[in-house]
């Protein structure tokens, strides 16, 4: 038999048992669709995490206070108040830290804002003018904080997009007054939308001069201590050098000789991204393994149906062998049928996976990336499954003796 005749016979055999063939393909279909969606979810999650971390700023380092121990009870990371305004000033030194381009100390607290009869609770961030550069933020209206605002403890604020919308609706907030706590502030600018970062909603906050936040809003230890210090390296190539400079300078300032006992931590974008990506890849592999089990079940289904087909067609096999068909031809016949079942299930599964990737994000608010490589690999895998699980039934058919096959009832 020619290859074309083999294909025609295979399609005829599959069409003669449509329901059985459809149920056989269902296992492969579900497995392929699950693999495509799983890989798409994993890649989409990695892209979202990367975008969120990159939204924090460019070439960014984040210095956070370490933990404290009180009465034998150790607080969580950041519970210490070890970082100070003096630390930020020292890090700004081009002599001690030449690879650090900008420094922005910050302190924040959740506070109620009031504009007329409208109120909104958000994060009030006290910082310096360098914060805009370090965090790579742009303005949609007005201006950002200035050095004059900082030195004069000016009661001015820059609102993020969501905060401005909640307080003023569609009206222009620049020049209007908003009460932060009980203190009136003048809105001088509105930040352009930046979305969610790895830590918070970057579009829901109010930025004020750090000196004003310490003297007029927060008081207490905030006059000298800060919650975090954002550092911007001069370039991506100097990020590691900037890390080393900041670490060594802070160790010296805090009189710490053992780096393991440091009362602060420094995190970089690369480390955050690497950790988040590693977690996403692990989850993708785990979910992909679960999806692969359904492919295994589908393959077993193919083998089962092909064994049934061999049993049903024993007399046909015997007749072909009696007319001169070689074991190779018989084996090829059943392998082609198994491959066609696998290919059909793979194509339908790929189509279902693509449809799911296009529709599910609207339901689960999560990005699903369609990977052409994963889709092509899934289809090839479905063919391989058909071949692999069709080998035993095909070999069994090829080994049948013509006389015994013809005598079979």
Short mmCIF file of C-alpha atoms in Angstrom, two decimals:
data_model
loop_
_atom_site.label_atom_id
_atom_site.label_comp_id
_atom_site.label_asym_id
_atom_site.label_seq_id
_atom_site.Cartn_x
_atom_site.Cartn_y
_atom_site.Cartn_z
CA UNK A 1 0.00 0.00 0.00
CA UNK A 2 1.16 3.53 -0.80
CA UNK A 3 1.27 6.25 1.88
CA UNK A 4 -1.77 7.96 0.35
CA UNK A 5 -3.71 4.70 0.46
CA UNK A 6 -2.61 4.20 4.06
CA UNK A 7 -3.83 7.70 5.01
CA UNK A 8 -7.15 7.16 3.21
CA UNK A 9 -7.71 3.86 4.99
CA UNK A 10 -6.81 5.44 8.34
CA UNK A 11 -9.32 8.26 7.91
CA UNK A 12 -12.00 5.77 6.86
CA UNK A 13 -11.35 3.68 9.98
CA UNK A 14 -11.55 6.76 12.24
CA UNK A 15 -14.72 8.06 10.57
CA UNK A 16 -16.42 4.69 10.91
CA UNK A 17 -16.26 5.08 14.71
CA UNK A 18 -16.78 8.85 15.14
CA UNK A 19 -17.92 8.81 18.74
CA UNK A 20 -15.19 6.47 19.90
CA UNK A 21 -12.54 8.45 18.03
CA UNK A 22 -13.86 11.73 19.45
CA UNK A 23 -13.73 10.46 23.02
CA UNK A 24 -10.21 9.14 22.41
CA UNK A 25 -9.05 12.55 21.18
CA UNK A 26 -10.71 14.31 24.14
CA UNK A 27 -7.95 13.33 26.58
CA UNK A 28 -5.24 14.70 24.28
CA UNK A 29 -7.34 17.78 23.51
CA UNK A 30 -7.74 18.68 27.19
CA UNK A 31 -4.07 18.00 27.90
CA UNK A 32 -2.81 20.18 25.04
CA UNK A 33 -5.17 23.03 25.92
CA UNK A 34 -4.12 22.82 29.57
CA UNK A 35 -0.42 22.93 28.67
CA UNK A 36 -0.87 25.97 26.42
CA UNK A 37 -2.90 27.84 29.04
CA UNK A 38 -0.49 26.90 31.83
CA UNK A 39 2.56 28.11 29.91
CA UNK A 40 0.65 31.24 28.88
CA UNK A 41 -0.34 31.98 32.47
CA UNK A 42 3.24 31.49 33.63
CA UNK A 43 4.71 33.78 30.97
CA UNK A 44 1.98 36.34 31.54
CA UNK A 45 2.65 36.33 35.28
CA UNK A 46 6.38 36.82 34.65
CA UNK A 47 5.65 39.79 32.38
CA UNK A 48 3.32 41.34 34.97
CA UNK A 49 5.87 40.92 37.74
CA UNK A 50 8.66 42.35 35.57
CA UNK A 51 6.48 45.31 34.63
CA UNK A 52 5.54 45.93 38.27
CA UNK A 53 9.16 45.81 39.45
CA UNK A 54 10.37 47.99 36.57
CA UNK A 55 7.67 50.55 37.44
CA UNK A 56 9.50 51.16 40.71
CA UNK A 57 12.23 53.02 38.85
CA UNK A 58 15.32 52.62 36.68
CA UNK A 59 18.55 51.05 37.97
CA UNK A 60 16.98 51.03 41.39
CA UNK A 61 18.30 49.99 44.79
CA UNK A 62 16.03 50.03 47.84
CA UNK A 63 17.53 50.35 51.31
CA UNK A 64 15.23 49.16 54.11
CA UNK A 65 15.76 48.98 57.88
CA UNK A 66 16.40 45.59 59.43
CA UNK A 67 14.51 43.88 62.25
CA UNK A 68 14.40 44.61 65.97
CA UNK A 69 14.35 42.32 68.98
CA UNK A 70 12.34 43.41 72.03
CA UNK A 71 11.96 41.23 75.11
CA UNK A 72 13.20 38.21 73.19
CA UNK A 73 10.60 38.74 70.45
CA UNK A 74 12.05 39.51 67.03
CA UNK A 75 10.13 41.90 64.85
CA UNK A 76 9.74 41.52 61.11
CA UNK A 77 11.98 42.97 58.45
CA UNK A 78 11.63 46.77 58.47
CA UNK A 79 10.60 47.02 62.13
CA UNK A 80 13.84 48.82 62.98
CA UNK A 81 14.23 52.61 62.63
CA UNK A 82 17.93 52.39 61.83
CA UNK A 83 17.85 54.52 58.66
CA UNK A 84 18.14 58.26 59.10
CA UNK A 85 18.14 61.44 57.06
CA UNK A 86 21.88 61.61 57.72
CA UNK A 87 22.30 58.23 55.99
CA UNK A 88 20.55 59.59 52.91
CA UNK A 89 22.73 62.70 52.95
CA UNK A 90 25.89 60.60 53.18
CA UNK A 91 24.77 58.38 50.30
CA UNK A 92 24.38 61.50 48.16
CA UNK A 93 28.12 62.16 48.45
CA UNK A 94 29.82 61.76 45.08
CA UNK A 95 33.10 61.14 46.86
CA UNK A 96 31.91 58.19 48.98
CA UNK A 97 29.45 56.83 46.42
CA UNK A 98 30.38 57.96 42.88
CA UNK A 99 28.16 55.34 41.20
CA UNK A 100 24.97 56.55 42.91
CA UNK A 101 23.22 59.14 40.72
CA UNK A 102 20.36 60.15 43.02
CA UNK A 103 19.04 59.45 46.52
CA UNK A 104 15.45 59.76 47.75
CA UNK A 105 14.68 59.06 51.42
CA UNK A 106 11.01 58.35 52.09
CA UNK A 107 8.63 57.99 54.98
CA UNK A 108 4.96 57.20 54.59
CA UNK A 109 1.76 56.74 56.53
CA UNK A 110 -1.88 56.04 55.70
CA UNK A 111 -3.79 59.27 56.25
CA UNK A 112 -7.23 60.67 55.43
CA UNK A 113 -7.37 63.42 52.80
CA UNK A 114 -10.30 65.81 52.51
CA UNK A 115 -11.29 68.08 49.64
CA UNK A 116 -14.52 69.92 50.35
CA UNK A 117 -17.07 67.28 51.29
CA UNK A 118 -15.06 64.44 49.74
CA UNK A 119 -12.59 62.38 51.73
CA UNK A 120 -10.20 59.61 50.75
CA UNK A 121 -7.69 57.58 52.76
CA UNK A 122 -4.40 56.98 51.02
CA UNK A 123 -0.67 56.68 51.59
CA UNK A 124 1.02 60.02 52.23
CA UNK A 125 4.68 59.84 51.18
CA UNK A 126 7.22 62.30 52.51
CA UNK A 127 10.25 62.52 50.25
CA UNK A 128 12.62 64.81 48.35
CA UNK A 129 12.59 66.25 44.81
CA UNK A 130 14.93 63.43 43.68
CA UNK A 131 12.08 60.93 44.20
CA UNK A 132 10.60 61.75 40.79
CA UNK A 133 13.84 60.89 39.00
CA UNK A 134 14.66 57.84 41.10
CA UNK A 135 11.17 56.37 40.73
CA UNK A 136 11.01 57.34 37.03
CA UNK A 137 7.68 59.15 37.44
CA UNK A 138 6.23 61.75 35.11
CA UNK A 139 3.64 64.47 35.65
CA UNK A 140 0.35 64.85 33.85
CA UNK A 141 -0.30 68.30 35.33
CA UNK A 142 1.54 70.97 37.31
CA UNK A 143 4.99 70.51 38.83
CA UNK A 144 6.81 68.27 41.30
CA UNK A 145 8.38 69.19 44.63
CA UNK A 146 11.34 71.60 44.63
CA UNK A 147 14.30 72.23 46.93
CA UNK A 148 12.56 75.44 48.02
CA UNK A 149 9.52 73.40 49.13
CA UNK A 150 11.89 71.19 51.13
CA UNK A 151 13.81 73.94 52.91
CA UNK A 152 10.72 76.02 53.71
CA UNK A 153 8.53 73.12 54.95
CA UNK A 154 6.01 74.13 52.30
CA UNK A 155 2.48 72.77 52.63
CA UNK A 156 2.32 71.52 49.05
CA UNK A 157 1.46 68.10 47.68
CA UNK A 158 1.58 66.17 44.42
CA UNK A 159 -1.30 63.73 44.00
CA UNK A 160 -1.21 60.42 42.14
CA UNK A 161 -3.79 59.86 39.41
CA UNK A 162 -6.29 57.75 41.38
CA UNK A 163 -6.09 59.99 44.45
CA UNK A 164 -6.75 63.10 42.34
CA UNK A 165 -9.70 61.40 40.64
CA UNK A 166 -11.26 60.30 43.94
CA UNK A 167 -10.93 63.74 45.54
CA UNK A 168 -11.71 66.05 42.61
CA UNK A 169 -13.40 63.88 40.00
CA UNK A 170 -12.65 65.22 36.55
CA UNK A 171 -11.81 68.75 37.76
CA UNK A 172 -8.27 70.13 37.58
CA UNK A 173 -6.83 69.76 41.10
CA UNK A 174 -3.75 71.97 40.59
CA UNK A 175 -3.96 75.07 42.77
CA UNK A 176 -6.77 73.70 44.91
CA UNK A 177 -6.60 72.90 48.61
CA UNK A 178 -6.72 69.46 50.17
CA UNK A 179 -6.55 68.73 53.88
CA UNK A 180 -4.10 66.01 54.88
CA UNK A 181 -5.26 65.07 58.34
CA UNK A 182 -6.16 68.52 59.67
CA UNK A 183 -3.44 70.43 57.79
CA UNK A 184 -4.35 72.25 54.55
CA UNK A 185 -2.04 71.60 51.57
CA UNK A 186 -1.99 73.15 48.10
CA UNK A 187 -1.98 70.72 45.19
CA UNK A 188 0.88 71.69 42.85
CA UNK A 189 0.89 68.70 40.52
CA UNK A 190 -0.59 65.36 39.47
CA UNK A 191 1.50 62.27 38.70
CA UNK A 192 0.88 60.36 35.50
CA UNK A 193 -0.53 56.86 35.93
CA UNK A 194 2.04 54.16 36.70
CA UNK A 195 -0.14 51.20 37.75
CA UNK A 196 0.58 48.73 40.53
CA UNK A 197 4.10 48.04 41.70
CA UNK A 198 5.30 44.99 43.58
CA UNK A 199 4.45 46.74 46.83
CA UNK A 200 1.44 49.04 46.37
CA UNK A 201 -0.84 50.90 44.01
CA UNK A 202 1.48 53.59 42.64
CA UNK A 203 -1.52 55.62 41.45
CA UNK A 204 -3.02 56.01 44.93
CA UNK A 205 -0.76 58.23 47.05
CA UNK A 206 0.00 61.83 47.93
CA UNK A 207 3.60 63.06 47.87
CA UNK A 208 4.74 65.87 50.19
CA UNK A 209 8.16 67.29 51.18
CA UNK A 210 9.81 65.03 53.74
CA UNK A 211 10.51 67.99 55.99
CA UNK A 212 6.85 68.98 55.96
CA UNK A 213 5.77 65.39 56.65
CA UNK A 214 8.10 65.21 59.67
CA UNK A 215 7.22 68.61 61.17
CA UNK A 216 3.53 69.00 60.32
CA UNK A 217 2.10 65.53 59.79
CA UNK A 218 3.94 62.61 61.36
CA UNK A 219 6.17 64.11 64.04
CA UNK A 220 8.00 61.92 66.54
CA UNK A 221 10.98 59.94 65.30
CA UNK A 222 10.16 60.75 61.66
CA UNK A 223 12.06 64.01 62.10
CA UNK A 224 15.31 62.04 62.01
CA UNK A 225 14.50 58.52 60.78
CA UNK A 226 13.17 57.35 57.41
CA UNK A 227 11.36 54.18 56.37
CA UNK A 228 13.37 53.54 53.23
CA UNK A 229 15.94 55.10 50.94
CA UNK A 230 15.67 54.76 47.17
CA UNK A 231 18.95 54.87 45.25
CA UNK A 232 19.43 55.27 41.51
CA UNK A 233 22.66 53.94 40.02
CA UNK A 234 24.35 55.95 37.28
CA UNK A 235 23.67 53.10 34.82
CA UNK A 236 22.72 49.44 34.72
CA UNK A 237 26.42 48.59 34.39
CA UNK A 238 27.26 50.33 37.68
CA UNK A 239 24.34 48.89 39.66
CA UNK A 240 26.54 46.30 41.37
CA UNK A 241 29.19 48.92 42.22
CA UNK A 242 26.50 51.24 43.60
CA UNK A 243 25.24 48.38 45.76
CA UNK A 244 28.71 47.77 47.19
CA UNK A 245 29.29 51.48 47.83
CA UNK A 246 25.96 51.92 49.62
CA UNK A 247 26.44 48.78 51.67
CA UNK A 248 29.95 49.66 52.81
CA UNK A 249 29.05 53.29 53.56
CA UNK A 250 26.06 52.33 55.70
CA UNK A 251 28.07 49.68 57.55
CA UNK A 252 30.62 52.36 58.43
CA UNK A 253 27.97 54.91 59.43
CA UNK A 254 26.21 52.38 61.67
CA UNK A 255 29.51 51.13 63.13
CA UNK A 256 28.81 47.55 62.05
CA UNK A 257 31.88 45.38 61.50
CA UNK A 258 30.11 42.13 60.66
CA UNK A 259 27.98 42.47 57.46
CA UNK A 260 25.78 39.59 58.69
CA UNK A 261 24.76 41.76 61.65
CA UNK A 262 23.77 44.76 59.51
CA UNK A 263 20.65 46.61 60.68
CA UNK A 264 19.56 47.30 57.11
CA UNK A 265 18.99 45.46 53.84
CA UNK A 266 19.57 46.53 50.25
CA UNK A 267 17.51 45.05 47.44
CA UNK A 268 18.03 45.62 43.73
CA UNK A 269 15.62 45.36 40.83
CA UNK A 270 17.58 42.41 39.47
CA UNK A 271 17.32 40.47 42.73
CA UNK A 272 13.60 41.19 43.05
CA UNK A 273 12.99 40.25 39.43
CA UNK A 274 15.13 37.13 39.67
CA UNK A 275 13.29 35.91 42.76
CA UNK A 276 9.85 36.63 41.33
CA UNK A 277 10.74 35.01 37.99
CA UNK A 278 12.09 31.93 39.75
CA UNK A 279 8.86 31.54 41.69
CA UNK A 280 6.77 31.99 38.53
CA UNK A 281 8.85 29.40 36.65
CA UNK A 282 8.51 26.91 39.50
CA UNK A 283 4.72 27.33 39.55
CA UNK A 284 4.61 27.02 35.75
CA UNK A 285 6.58 23.78 35.85
CA UNK A 286 4.35 22.43 38.64
CA UNK A 287 1.12 23.29 36.82
CA UNK A 288 2.61 22.07 33.53
CA UNK A 289 3.37 18.72 35.18
CA UNK A 290 -0.24 18.42 36.27
CA UNK A 291 -1.39 19.26 32.73
CA UNK A 292 1.04 16.68 31.32
CA UNK A 293 -0.72 13.98 33.35
CA UNK A 294 -3.83 14.50 31.25
CA UNK A 295 -1.67 13.97 28.15
CA UNK A 296 -0.52 10.68 29.65
CA UNK A 297 -4.14 9.69 30.26
CA UNK A 298 -4.96 10.67 26.68
CA UNK A 299 -2.09 8.53 25.40
CA UNK A 300 -3.34 5.53 27.37
CA UNK A 301 -6.75 6.13 25.83
CA UNK A 302 -5.22 6.04 22.34
CA UNK A 303 -3.46 2.75 23.09
CA UNK A 304 -6.64 1.25 24.51
CA UNK A 305 -8.74 2.18 21.49
CA UNK A 306 -6.06 0.97 19.06
CA UNK A 307 -5.96 -2.40 20.84
CA UNK A 308 -9.75 -2.62 20.49
CA UNK A 309 -9.40 -1.70 16.82
CA UNK A 310 -6.81 -4.46 16.27
CA UNK A 311 -9.13 -6.99 17.93
CA UNK A 312 -12.08 -5.89 15.79
CA UNK A 313 -10.07 -6.05 12.55
CA UNK A 314 -8.24 -9.36 13.02
CA UNK A 315 -9.90 -10.93 9.96
CA UNK A 316 -9.03 -7.84 7.86
CA UNK A 317 -5.42 -8.11 9.00
CA UNK A 318 -5.35 -11.82 8.19
CA UNK A 319 -6.82 -11.21 4.72
CA UNK A 320 -4.24 -8.50 3.94
CA UNK A 321 -1.38 -10.71 5.05
CA UNK A 322 -2.76 -13.59 2.96
CA UNK A 323 -2.75 -11.27 -0.05
CA UNK A 324 0.91 -10.36 0.53
CA UNK A 325 0.90 -7.41 2.97
CA UNK A 326 4.12 -7.35 4.96
CA UNK A 327 4.29 -6.75 8.75
CA UNK A 328 5.79 -3.30 7.97
CA UNK A 329 2.67 -2.29 6.03
CA UNK A 330 0.33 -3.54 8.77
CA UNK A 331 2.37 -1.78 11.46
CA UNK A 332 2.40 1.43 9.43
CA UNK A 333 -1.37 1.30 9.01
CA UNK A 334 -2.08 1.33 12.74
CA UNK A 335 0.70 3.81 13.57
CA UNK A 336 -0.76 6.26 11.06
CA UNK A 337 -4.22 5.88 12.62
CA UNK A 338 -2.80 6.55 16.10
CA UNK A 339 -0.84 9.54 14.79
CA UNK A 340 -3.92 11.00 13.11
CA UNK A 341 -5.86 10.70 16.38
CA UNK A 342 -3.02 12.44 18.21
CA UNK A 343 -2.69 15.19 15.58
CA UNK A 344 -6.44 15.86 15.51
CA UNK A 345 -6.55 16.05 19.30
CA UNK A 346 -3.49 18.33 19.29
CA UNK A 347 -4.92 20.74 16.71
CA UNK A 348 -8.27 20.95 18.48
CA UNK A 349 -6.51 21.35 21.85
CA UNK A 350 -4.31 24.13 20.45
CA UNK A 351 -7.37 25.92 19.10
CA UNK A 352 -9.13 25.59 22.46
CA UNK A 353 -6.00 26.84 24.26
CA UNK A 354 -5.73 29.92 22.03
CA UNK A 355 -9.43 30.69 22.49
CA UNK A 356 -9.02 30.31 26.25
CA UNK A 357 -5.96 32.59 26.24
CA UNK A 358 -7.98 35.27 24.47
CA UNK A 359 -11.11 35.05 26.63
CA UNK A 360 -9.92 34.08 30.14
CA UNK A 361 -8.01 37.34 30.88
CA UNK A 362 -11.34 39.18 30.81
CA UNK A 363 -12.68 36.85 33.52
CA UNK A 364 -9.69 36.43 35.82
CA UNK A 365 -7.95 39.83 35.38
CA UNK A 366 -4.66 38.15 34.59
CA UNK A 367 -2.51 38.23 31.46
CA UNK A 368 -2.17 35.03 29.43
CA UNK A 369 0.53 35.05 26.77
CA UNK A 370 0.08 32.95 23.64
CA UNK A 371 3.43 31.29 22.97
CA UNK A 372 3.88 30.11 19.36
CA UNK A 373 6.76 27.90 20.49
CA UNK A 374 4.68 26.24 23.20
CA UNK A 375 1.76 25.80 20.81
CA UNK A 376 3.93 24.18 18.11
CA UNK A 377 5.65 21.98 20.70
CA UNK A 378 2.28 20.90 22.09
CA UNK A 379 1.04 19.84 18.63
CA UNK A 380 4.25 17.90 17.96
CA UNK A 381 3.90 16.31 21.39
CA UNK A 382 0.38 15.15 20.56
CA UNK A 383 1.67 13.43 17.41
CA UNK A 384 4.49 11.84 19.40
CA UNK A 385 1.98 10.60 21.99
CA UNK A 386 -0.10 9.01 19.24
CA UNK A 387 2.97 7.29 17.83
CA UNK A 388 4.36 6.20 21.20
CA UNK A 389 1.12 4.73 22.46
CA UNK A 390 0.29 3.23 19.08
CA UNK A 391 3.51 1.21 18.83
CA UNK A 392 2.31 -1.74 20.94
CA UNK A 393 -1.09 -2.16 19.21
CA UNK A 394 0.58 -1.79 15.77
CA UNK A 395 3.27 -4.34 16.63
CA UNK A 396 0.65 -6.74 17.94
CA UNK A 397 -1.26 -6.46 14.68
CA UNK A 398 1.92 -6.95 12.62
CA UNK A 399 2.78 -10.16 14.54
CA UNK A 400 -0.56 -11.88 13.83
CA UNK A 401 -0.27 -15.05 11.75
CA UNK A 402 -2.53 -14.97 8.63
CA UNK A 403 -4.08 -18.40 9.28
CA UNK A 404 -4.89 -17.64 12.92
CA UNK A 405 -6.27 -14.25 11.98
CA UNK A 406 -8.55 -15.66 9.29
CA UNK A 407 -9.86 -18.34 11.69
CA UNK A 408 -10.78 -15.69 14.28
CA UNK A 409 -14.48 -15.12 14.83
#
